[in-house]
XYZ file of C-alpha atoms in Angstrom:
579
model
C -0.022 0.050 0.096
C 1.066 3.599 -0.605
C 2.098 5.249 2.668
C 0.378 8.411 3.509
C 1.980 10.216 6.476
C -0.800 11.420 8.724
C -0.209 12.967 12.215
C -0.388 9.499 13.897
C 2.177 7.995 11.540
C 4.498 10.917 11.811
C 4.549 10.432 15.642
C 5.674 6.920 14.991
C 8.384 7.860 12.774
C 9.633 10.668 15.302
C 9.442 8.549 18.415
C 12.725 7.459 19.910
C 11.305 5.220 22.709
C 9.016 2.118 22.665
C 6.043 2.016 20.467
C 2.671 0.067 20.374
C 0.776 0.145 17.162
C -2.703 -1.424 17.290
C -5.354 -1.742 14.566
C -7.320 -4.322 12.414
C -6.388 -6.273 9.318
C -5.103 -4.127 6.575
C -4.875 -0.923 8.696
C -1.098 -0.392 7.751
C 0.613 -1.656 10.838
C 3.296 -3.542 8.661
C 3.694 -0.595 6.296
C 4.338 1.881 8.957
C 6.742 -0.475 10.812
C 8.769 -0.809 7.461
C 8.795 2.977 7.149
C 10.102 3.283 10.723
C 12.733 0.660 10.063
C 13.796 2.484 6.937
C 14.227 5.699 8.832
C 16.400 3.928 11.502
C 18.508 2.229 8.757
C 18.984 5.616 6.897
C 20.090 7.289 10.202
C 23.056 5.102 10.112
C 23.856 1.519 11.331
C 27.227 0.233 12.377
C 28.674 -2.686 10.516
C 26.856 -5.957 11.489
C 23.806 -4.227 12.797
C 20.338 -4.824 11.477
C 16.698 -3.801 12.301
C 15.120 -7.079 13.555
C 11.550 -7.977 12.524
C 10.053 -10.849 14.695
C 6.939 -12.816 14.263
C 5.700 -16.117 15.515
C 4.560 -17.532 12.135
C 6.380 -18.233 8.912
C 3.354 -17.007 6.925
C 3.596 -13.483 8.681
C 7.363 -13.540 7.893
C 6.582 -14.272 4.194
C 4.037 -11.404 4.170
C 6.682 -8.897 5.611
C 9.351 -10.097 3.274
C 7.083 -9.476 0.328
C 6.189 -5.988 1.599
C 9.758 -5.046 2.342
C 10.776 -5.875 -1.205
C 8.434 -3.338 -2.659
C 8.650 -0.737 0.023
C 12.275 -0.510 0.962
C 15.037 0.465 -1.620
C 16.932 -2.531 -2.635
C 20.219 -1.245 -0.996
C 18.578 -1.142 2.330
C 16.925 -4.521 2.337
C 19.966 -6.349 3.578
C 19.813 -4.183 6.712
C 16.445 -5.696 7.658
C 16.507 -9.045 9.421
C 13.014 -10.746 9.087
C 12.805 -13.979 11.275
C 10.453 -16.054 13.276
C 11.014 -16.197 17.001
C 12.118 -19.913 16.370
C 14.803 -18.851 13.919
C 16.116 -15.923 16.105
C 16.120 -18.160 19.194
C 17.997 -20.869 17.361
C 20.713 -18.446 16.415
C 21.168 -17.584 20.198
C 21.132 -21.239 21.166
C 23.650 -22.339 18.540
C 26.178 -19.559 19.615
C 25.610 -19.725 23.390
C 23.704 -22.916 24.405
C 26.893 -24.372 25.923
C 26.586 -21.888 28.718
C 23.621 -23.788 29.882
C 25.580 -26.964 30.097
C 24.681 -28.416 26.632
C 27.340 -29.666 24.259
C 28.835 -27.111 21.914
C 27.459 -28.594 18.878
C 23.587 -28.762 18.896
C 21.267 -30.704 16.696
C 17.629 -30.006 15.762
C 14.899 -32.420 16.822
C 12.364 -31.609 14.159
C 8.631 -31.603 15.118
C 7.899 -34.842 13.258
C 10.724 -36.702 14.891
C 9.673 -35.327 18.295
C 6.173 -36.572 17.776
C 7.561 -40.084 16.921
C 9.588 -40.030 20.224
C 6.977 -38.366 22.410
C 3.863 -40.535 21.911
C 5.253 -43.818 22.911
C 7.261 -42.223 25.668
C 4.116 -40.523 27.246
C 2.087 -43.774 26.719
C 4.284 -45.414 29.236
C 3.623 -42.738 31.695
C 6.961 -40.846 31.510
C 7.409 -37.055 31.553
C 8.300 -35.946 28.077
C 9.378 -32.328 29.471
C 11.990 -34.004 31.569
C 13.259 -36.239 28.712
C 13.318 -33.292 26.385
C 15.504 -31.314 28.731
C 17.852 -34.348 29.276
C 18.337 -34.613 25.460
C 19.298 -30.869 25.452
C 21.768 -31.146 28.289
C 23.304 -34.514 27.606
C 23.093 -34.994 23.775
C 22.733 -31.503 22.420
C 19.339 -32.443 20.796
C 17.051 -29.418 20.865
C 13.353 -29.665 20.248
C 11.519 -26.695 18.941
C 9.532 -26.076 22.132
C 12.719 -25.728 24.005
C 13.928 -22.766 21.730
C 12.141 -20.054 23.574
C 12.620 -21.480 27.098
C 16.488 -21.870 26.694
C 16.956 -18.672 24.914
C 15.127 -16.739 27.607
C 17.265 -18.569 30.343
C 20.387 -17.298 28.541
C 19.052 -13.696 28.225
C 17.763 -13.580 31.733
C 21.117 -14.871 33.251
C 23.560 -12.897 31.134
C 23.579 -9.191 31.152
C 26.454 -9.228 28.597
C 24.352 -11.242 26.082
C 21.352 -8.901 26.443
C 23.684 -5.982 25.741
C 25.229 -7.902 22.733
C 22.041 -8.662 21.001
C 20.525 -5.181 21.793
C 23.578 -3.578 20.169
C 23.269 -5.778 17.249
C 19.585 -4.799 16.671
C 19.143 -1.149 17.606
C 15.533 -1.557 16.698
C 13.245 -4.657 17.025
C 9.731 -4.885 15.619
C 7.424 -7.670 17.202
C 4.636 -8.375 14.758
C 1.226 -9.841 16.083
C 2.517 -9.165 19.531
C -0.885 -10.101 21.007
C -0.083 -13.812 20.207
C 3.365 -13.938 21.720
C 3.878 -16.474 24.432
C 5.411 -15.569 27.928
C 8.831 -16.747 26.976
C 8.831 -14.789 23.705
C 7.477 -11.657 25.325
C 9.956 -11.852 28.162
C 12.878 -12.329 25.762
C 12.127 -9.187 23.856
C 11.372 -7.409 27.137
C 14.778 -8.134 28.283
C 16.273 -6.619 25.188
C 14.021 -3.526 25.296
C 16.417 -1.825 27.751
C 19.060 -1.463 25.037
C 17.078 -1.120 21.812
C 13.992 0.406 20.526
C 11.087 -1.962 20.661
C 8.000 -1.507 18.333
C 5.036 -3.920 18.896
C 2.236 -4.348 16.409
C -1.042 -5.880 17.676
C -4.669 -6.671 17.024
C -6.566 -8.157 19.991
C -9.412 -9.097 17.671
C -7.159 -11.482 15.983
C -5.817 -13.254 18.978
C -6.808 -16.839 18.227
C -3.829 -18.673 19.921
C -4.710 -17.994 23.511
C -5.365 -21.635 23.962
C -1.587 -22.255 23.753
C 0.393 -22.401 27.070
C 1.921 -18.964 27.944
C -0.324 -16.882 25.417
C -2.218 -14.363 27.479
C -5.275 -12.328 26.539
C -3.693 -9.586 28.638
C -0.493 -9.371 26.472
C -1.186 -5.841 25.201
C -1.753 -4.700 28.761
C 1.553 -6.197 29.772
C 3.182 -4.199 26.979
C 1.595 -1.037 28.094
C 2.507 -1.542 31.832
C 6.050 -2.686 31.265
C 7.203 -0.460 28.441
C 4.875 2.571 28.713
C 5.171 3.072 24.934
C 3.812 5.616 22.582
C 0.364 4.137 21.724
C -0.947 4.662 18.247
C -4.275 3.117 17.271
C -4.966 2.645 13.498
C -8.359 1.096 14.222
C -10.975 1.677 11.443
C -8.441 1.987 8.677
C -8.444 -0.721 5.962
C -6.014 -0.839 3.088
C -6.213 -4.615 2.407
C -9.722 -4.571 1.005
C -10.582 -0.887 0.773
C -13.263 -1.160 -2.029
C -15.384 -3.768 -0.226
C -17.202 -4.361 2.977
C -15.383 -7.290 4.020
C -13.918 -5.923 7.185
C -17.402 -4.422 8.091
C -18.903 -7.884 7.710
C -15.971 -9.442 9.875
C -16.472 -6.846 12.659
C -20.334 -7.372 12.596
C -19.734 -11.081 12.995
C -17.259 -10.416 15.894
C -19.693 -8.029 17.649
C -22.805 -10.022 16.791
C -24.415 -7.016 15.167
C -25.932 -8.141 11.843
C -27.169 -5.181 9.817
C -29.740 -7.155 7.945
C -28.478 -6.166 4.472
C -25.859 -7.565 2.013
C -22.140 -6.548 2.183
C -20.144 -5.510 -0.854
C -17.602 -8.238 -1.467
C -19.435 -11.013 0.527
C -21.564 -13.745 -0.917
C -23.126 -16.975 0.188
C -23.659 -20.446 -1.369
C -25.759 -23.150 0.208
C -25.129 -26.925 -0.011
C -27.268 -29.978 0.879
C -25.699 -32.364 3.439
C -25.629 -35.260 0.963
C -21.946 -35.787 0.210
C -22.078 -35.765 -3.414
C -24.171 -32.505 -3.576
C -21.966 -31.027 -0.908
C -18.797 -31.859 -2.832
C -20.261 -30.509 -6.131
C -20.989 -27.216 -4.334
C -17.463 -27.012 -2.893
C -16.020 -27.330 -6.510
C -18.579 -24.859 -8.025
C -17.792 -22.381 -5.225
C -14.250 -21.955 -6.425
C -15.358 -20.681 -9.769
C -17.982 -18.327 -8.261
C -15.517 -16.924 -5.678
C -12.798 -16.439 -8.316
C -15.283 -14.748 -10.747
C -16.515 -12.400 -7.965
C -12.986 -11.623 -7.098
C -11.934 -10.799 -10.772
C -14.771 -8.309 -11.092
C -13.799 -6.615 -7.769
C -10.058 -6.579 -8.587
C -10.138 -5.475 -12.205
C -7.986 -4.597 -13.923
C -5.434 -6.433 -11.539
C -5.040 -10.187 -11.923
C -6.221 -12.691 -9.436
C -3.384 -14.890 -8.012
C -4.924 -17.010 -5.427
C -7.836 -18.419 -3.396
C -8.080 -20.105 -0.045
C -10.773 -22.602 1.226
C -10.668 -22.538 4.911
C -12.134 -24.823 7.584
C -12.054 -24.902 11.283
C -11.196 -28.499 11.684
C -8.629 -30.737 9.788
C -11.628 -32.918 9.141
C -13.087 -30.224 6.977
C -9.751 -29.793 5.193
C -9.846 -33.313 4.136
C -13.428 -33.032 2.990
C -12.593 -30.110 0.802
C -9.492 -31.646 -0.591
C -11.336 -34.823 -1.566
C -14.019 -32.870 -3.245
C -11.465 -30.848 -5.282
C -9.571 -33.897 -6.257
C -12.759 -35.660 -7.526
C -13.970 -39.144 -7.648
C -12.586 -40.100 -10.888
C -15.458 -38.770 -12.907
C -14.643 -35.068 -12.282
C -11.573 -33.249 -13.388
C -9.189 -32.589 -10.361
C -8.929 -29.006 -9.418
C -5.275 -28.468 -8.574
C -4.730 -27.217 -4.975
C -2.325 -27.319 -2.166
C -3.179 -28.555 1.330
C -1.739 -27.382 4.818
C -2.400 -29.981 7.476
C -0.470 -31.686 10.220
C 2.761 -32.655 8.746
C 4.409 -35.074 11.108
C 3.398 -38.383 9.680
C 3.804 -37.151 6.079
C 7.299 -36.006 6.659
C 8.237 -39.257 8.297
C 6.655 -41.244 5.517
C 8.880 -39.132 3.199
C 11.929 -40.108 5.045
C 10.911 -43.721 4.300
C 10.772 -42.946 0.558
C 14.229 -41.231 0.739
C 15.616 -44.366 2.235
C 14.152 -46.461 -0.505
C 16.008 -44.247 -2.977
C 19.324 -44.797 -1.242
C 21.593 -47.657 -2.469
C 20.661 -50.951 -0.997
C 23.151 -52.991 1.160
C 24.635 -56.088 -0.135
C 22.387 -59.099 -0.190
C 24.338 -60.711 2.752
C 23.267 -57.640 4.752
C 19.625 -57.740 3.644
C 18.190 -58.252 7.164
C 20.011 -55.331 8.541
C 18.698 -53.094 5.667
C 15.215 -54.393 6.410
C 15.587 -53.685 10.052
C 16.392 -50.004 9.192
C 13.266 -49.813 6.923
C 11.059 -51.323 9.599
C 12.213 -48.799 12.139
C 11.479 -45.955 9.724
C 8.066 -47.430 9.187
C 7.474 -47.601 12.983
C 8.269 -43.934 13.418
C 5.431 -43.001 11.078
C 2.830 -44.701 13.203
C 4.505 -43.430 16.438
C 3.975 -39.874 15.241
C 0.268 -40.412 14.594
C -0.440 -41.396 18.132
C -3.346 -43.340 19.407
C -3.592 -46.882 20.551
C -3.999 -48.492 17.218
C -1.153 -46.645 15.567
C 1.158 -47.245 18.496
C 0.379 -51.041 18.529
C 1.247 -51.077 14.750
C 4.508 -49.153 15.527
C 5.366 -51.729 18.319
C 4.756 -54.682 15.843
C 7.018 -53.089 13.351
C 9.803 -52.351 15.939
C 9.617 -56.044 17.183
C 10.070 -57.102 13.633
C 13.126 -54.898 13.199
C 14.574 -56.225 16.418
C 14.130 -59.852 15.159
C 15.799 -58.954 11.942
C 18.877 -57.519 13.736
C 19.079 -60.872 15.574
C 19.272 -62.618 12.212
C 15.744 -63.977 12.226
C 14.024 -64.301 8.903
C 10.526 -62.628 8.674
C 7.350 -64.618 8.714
C 6.142 -65.420 5.293
C 3.495 -63.043 3.811
C 3.809 -60.656 6.767
C 4.610 -57.028 6.504
C 8.307 -57.555 7.074
C 8.504 -60.243 4.391
C 6.627 -57.912 1.845
C 8.990 -55.070 2.745
C 11.911 -57.384 2.206
C 10.822 -58.255 -1.183
C 10.378 -54.608 -2.019
C 14.032 -54.013 -0.907
C 15.224 -56.892 -2.997
C 13.795 -55.521 -6.111
C 15.274 -52.065 -5.437
C 18.635 -53.630 -4.927
C 18.864 -54.165 -8.784
C 16.575 -51.264 -9.897
C 18.288 -48.434 -11.700
C 17.040 -44.969 -10.869
C 17.288 -42.157 -13.557
C 18.901 -39.209 -11.610
C 15.650 -37.104 -12.097
C 14.656 -36.777 -8.455
C 10.955 -36.191 -9.152
C 10.621 -39.305 -11.295
C 12.772 -41.318 -8.965
C 10.754 -40.278 -6.017
C 7.489 -41.252 -7.614
C 8.992 -44.640 -8.546
C 10.295 -45.416 -5.027
C 6.798 -44.479 -3.682
C 5.200 -46.792 -6.340
C 7.309 -49.773 -5.161
C 5.999 -49.248 -1.607
C 2.484 -48.840 -2.692
C 2.718 -52.055 -4.636
C 4.301 -53.992 -1.772
C 0.948 -55.673 -0.811
C 1.083 -54.712 2.924
C -1.462 -52.165 4.201
C 0.916 -50.385 6.611
C 3.280 -49.770 3.793
C 0.621 -48.695 1.401
C -0.619 -46.131 4.110
C 2.993 -44.702 4.342
C 3.201 -44.443 0.433
C -0.132 -42.648 0.451
C 0.985 -40.196 3.220
C 4.218 -39.480 1.380
C 2.292 -38.562 -1.697
C 1.171 -35.388 0.206
C 4.715 -34.013 0.491
C 4.281 -32.117 -2.709
C 1.323 -30.091 -1.318
C 3.575 -28.703 1.445
C 5.734 -26.903 -1.119
C 8.931 -28.734 -0.060
C 9.712 -30.284 -3.379
C 12.117 -27.659 -4.691
C 14.513 -27.596 -1.718
C 14.527 -31.553 -1.600
C 15.008 -31.965 -5.283
C 17.978 -29.689 -5.203
C 19.609 -31.743 -2.550
C 18.923 -35.008 -4.352
C 20.235 -33.594 -7.595
C 23.450 -32.623 -5.882
C 23.803 -36.122 -4.541
C 23.384 -37.698 -7.972
C 25.659 -35.368 -9.727
C 28.423 -35.953 -7.207
C 27.928 -39.675 -6.544
C 25.870 -41.089 -9.374
C 23.363 -42.361 -6.765
C 21.182 -40.991 -3.829
C 23.412 -42.126 -0.889
C 22.646 -39.741 1.930
C 19.137 -39.040 0.667
C 17.642 -39.033 4.134
C 20.183 -36.451 5.315
C 19.482 -34.292 2.391
C 15.789 -34.504 3.063
C 16.235 -33.600 6.756
C 18.497 -30.688 5.786
C 15.803 -29.330 3.515
C 13.179 -29.688 6.065
C 15.199 -28.120 8.848
C 15.984 -25.160 6.485
C 12.286 -24.760 5.808
C 11.097 -25.107 9.431
C 13.625 -22.357 10.631
C 14.249 -19.941 7.643
C 11.520 -20.337 5.143
C 9.006 -17.514 4.910
C 8.612 -17.192 1.113
C 6.189 -19.942 0.445
C 4.472 -19.554 -2.909
C 0.885 -18.610 -2.232
C -0.282 -18.534 -5.811
C -3.106 -20.977 -6.774
C -5.767 -22.500 -4.728
C -4.971 -23.457 -1.081
C -6.866 -25.503 1.418
C -6.152 -25.161 5.228
C -7.632 -24.456 8.771
C -8.292 -20.874 9.647
C -5.495 -21.065 12.201
C -3.020 -22.012 9.350
C -4.380 -19.001 7.416
C -3.449 -16.548 10.045
C -0.840 -13.949 8.641
C -1.643 -14.800 5.021
C -3.681 -12.751 2.453
C -5.634 -14.156 -0.533
C -7.479 -12.539 -3.274
C -10.636 -14.636 -2.550
C -11.664 -16.769 0.512
C -14.222 -19.511 0.955
C -15.331 -20.254 4.522
C -16.622 -23.831 4.800
C -19.356 -24.247 7.317
C -20.291 -27.723 7.728
C -21.731 -28.894 11.105
C -20.073 -32.254 10.711
C -16.580 -31.473 9.587
C -15.969 -27.833 9.905
C -18.388 -26.071 12.286
C -17.975 -22.484 12.836
C -19.051 -23.084 16.401
C -16.068 -25.290 16.981
C -16.195 -25.361 20.711
C -18.657 -25.511 23.564
C -18.404 -21.949 24.729
C -21.530 -20.158 25.731
C -23.285 -17.494 23.613
C -22.385 -15.133 22.232
C -19.396 -17.465 21.364
C -16.506 -14.972 21.485
C -13.767 -17.243 20.579
C -15.639 -18.703 17.721
C -16.451 -15.176 16.435
C -12.940 -14.088 16.704
C -11.711 -16.979 14.603
C -14.331 -16.481 11.903
C -13.289 -12.770 11.795
C -9.618 -13.917 11.265
C -10.843 -16.098 8.320
C -12.984 -13.503 6.673
C -10.245 -10.742 6.903
C -7.716 -12.979 4.978
C -9.555 -11.852 1.730
C -8.607 -8.903 -0.361
C -11.520 -8.936 -2.878
C -14.177 -11.418 -2.079
C -15.426 -13.697 0.718
C -17.777 -16.649 -0.037
C -19.609 -18.295 2.971
C -20.300 -21.975 1.989
C -22.859 -23.167 4.319
C -25.197 -26.050 4.976
C -28.716 -25.314 3.664
C -30.626 -26.567 6.534
C -28.247 -26.165 9.652
C -26.365 -22.966 9.033
C -24.105 -21.658 11.925
C -25.720 -19.535 14.629
C -22.931 -17.142 14.021
C -24.531 -16.130 10.779
C -27.997 -15.544 12.148
C -29.422 -12.363 10.946
C -26.964 -11.835 8.270
C -28.339 -11.361 4.808
C -25.631 -12.527 2.269
């Protein structure tokens, strides 16, 4: 958005102390923060200094990176460090974690690996928090949830470290400050004595207060502790200025239906019958895109999001868009829980690696069975944990030299590995990945087929480019894929910590929580009482948390919002609204 300097914004640019900017979606919080950062940079930074821009989500980081590229002169962009809290805390821990008694070299415990360890550990009644801390101190293995805790411990105990990081970042911007957890907030609070702190917040978008440490009183804490210049941009809307999308979202939030239509908002009804529901999901995409094109003209429409409140709804939408074999698939990307998908993908990477000699076939099989077991461990639940245990027992038997039982899962996996021992891959990672997955899918064992099916979803997480680059390098230097699992893990670790620029073009399916921090030309909100209820919890009327979440979903849209609702049992949140 073009920056118009009003008296409020001028006061932000002139302020030398802490600042709190509040306001709703599209009011210009990010834009004025970048303008303030530009002023600090142009005033002169010492070598090695940058303005630090922190957010809790990669989606928000991606949005800020995109905005900075258009708003800041290219020569200044390198002076702006845009990170998630996780990536910033990881930098702190890598450099100084040894001061807390950990080994000097630290390794990441990625979320999907932690899930595979945690579920069986807790099922035995053990305390995972204690085990996680032991892994850090004794083995240098760091789970993501420890980042903020350990970084805060360092900053609390060391005045020298606080001075060091404050000097490195003379200004720190905290995006979506209302959703910071206690440890995140306390960390930046410790740095505020030596740096200028600017917090951006919107209390009506606080949808993570169910997480430990996230307080509904965070803005109050900021005011009491920092005593900042407070600037409220409430009522300004630059994201969807030619529509009434924000007005509709605010009326939903306050339960004040005006009884008339809203510009930029429409509604499509569906019958509960699955076939008719799925047909409406598919047709709603065309309707929403067409409405958005009219509103955005002459600009192009680049993306659309279909949002659900539960993962179950995400699955319903994705199946509808994929079609049942008679309808053309509508290409889309899905964002859901990734743990078992990423562990399934590690299994495929293993299959791409060169096989051991036939004399070591049982050891090779044991490795494969352990990888398969980790997938079911990560899923959790009694059935999955029992399956993981069966696979782990088979792996242990193989390490003892015991041949697998005929026609069992282990025997069928052994057959797959035997075929792969003489199979020649092509050196084209995408083709070879699909081929390895096909071998697993055709193994004839249900657990292995489930893993192959899960691994198929990796492409929807937009990880393919990083992984393919790693695999290509392996092939070009070795002529095979030895080390494919390591290359996969490195690509995933880089994405988890550093990635913020995910491509948001096209059609996306996700929960409303996953959509926070993102913007789309058109948004479809799926209201299905069975799989995606807008009243997603049991709170009493007027359902403030549910209304707040729905407002977040609606305000992701730039040009059009389509409410896709059950014909006979629409949500009570929409009562009185004429759409």
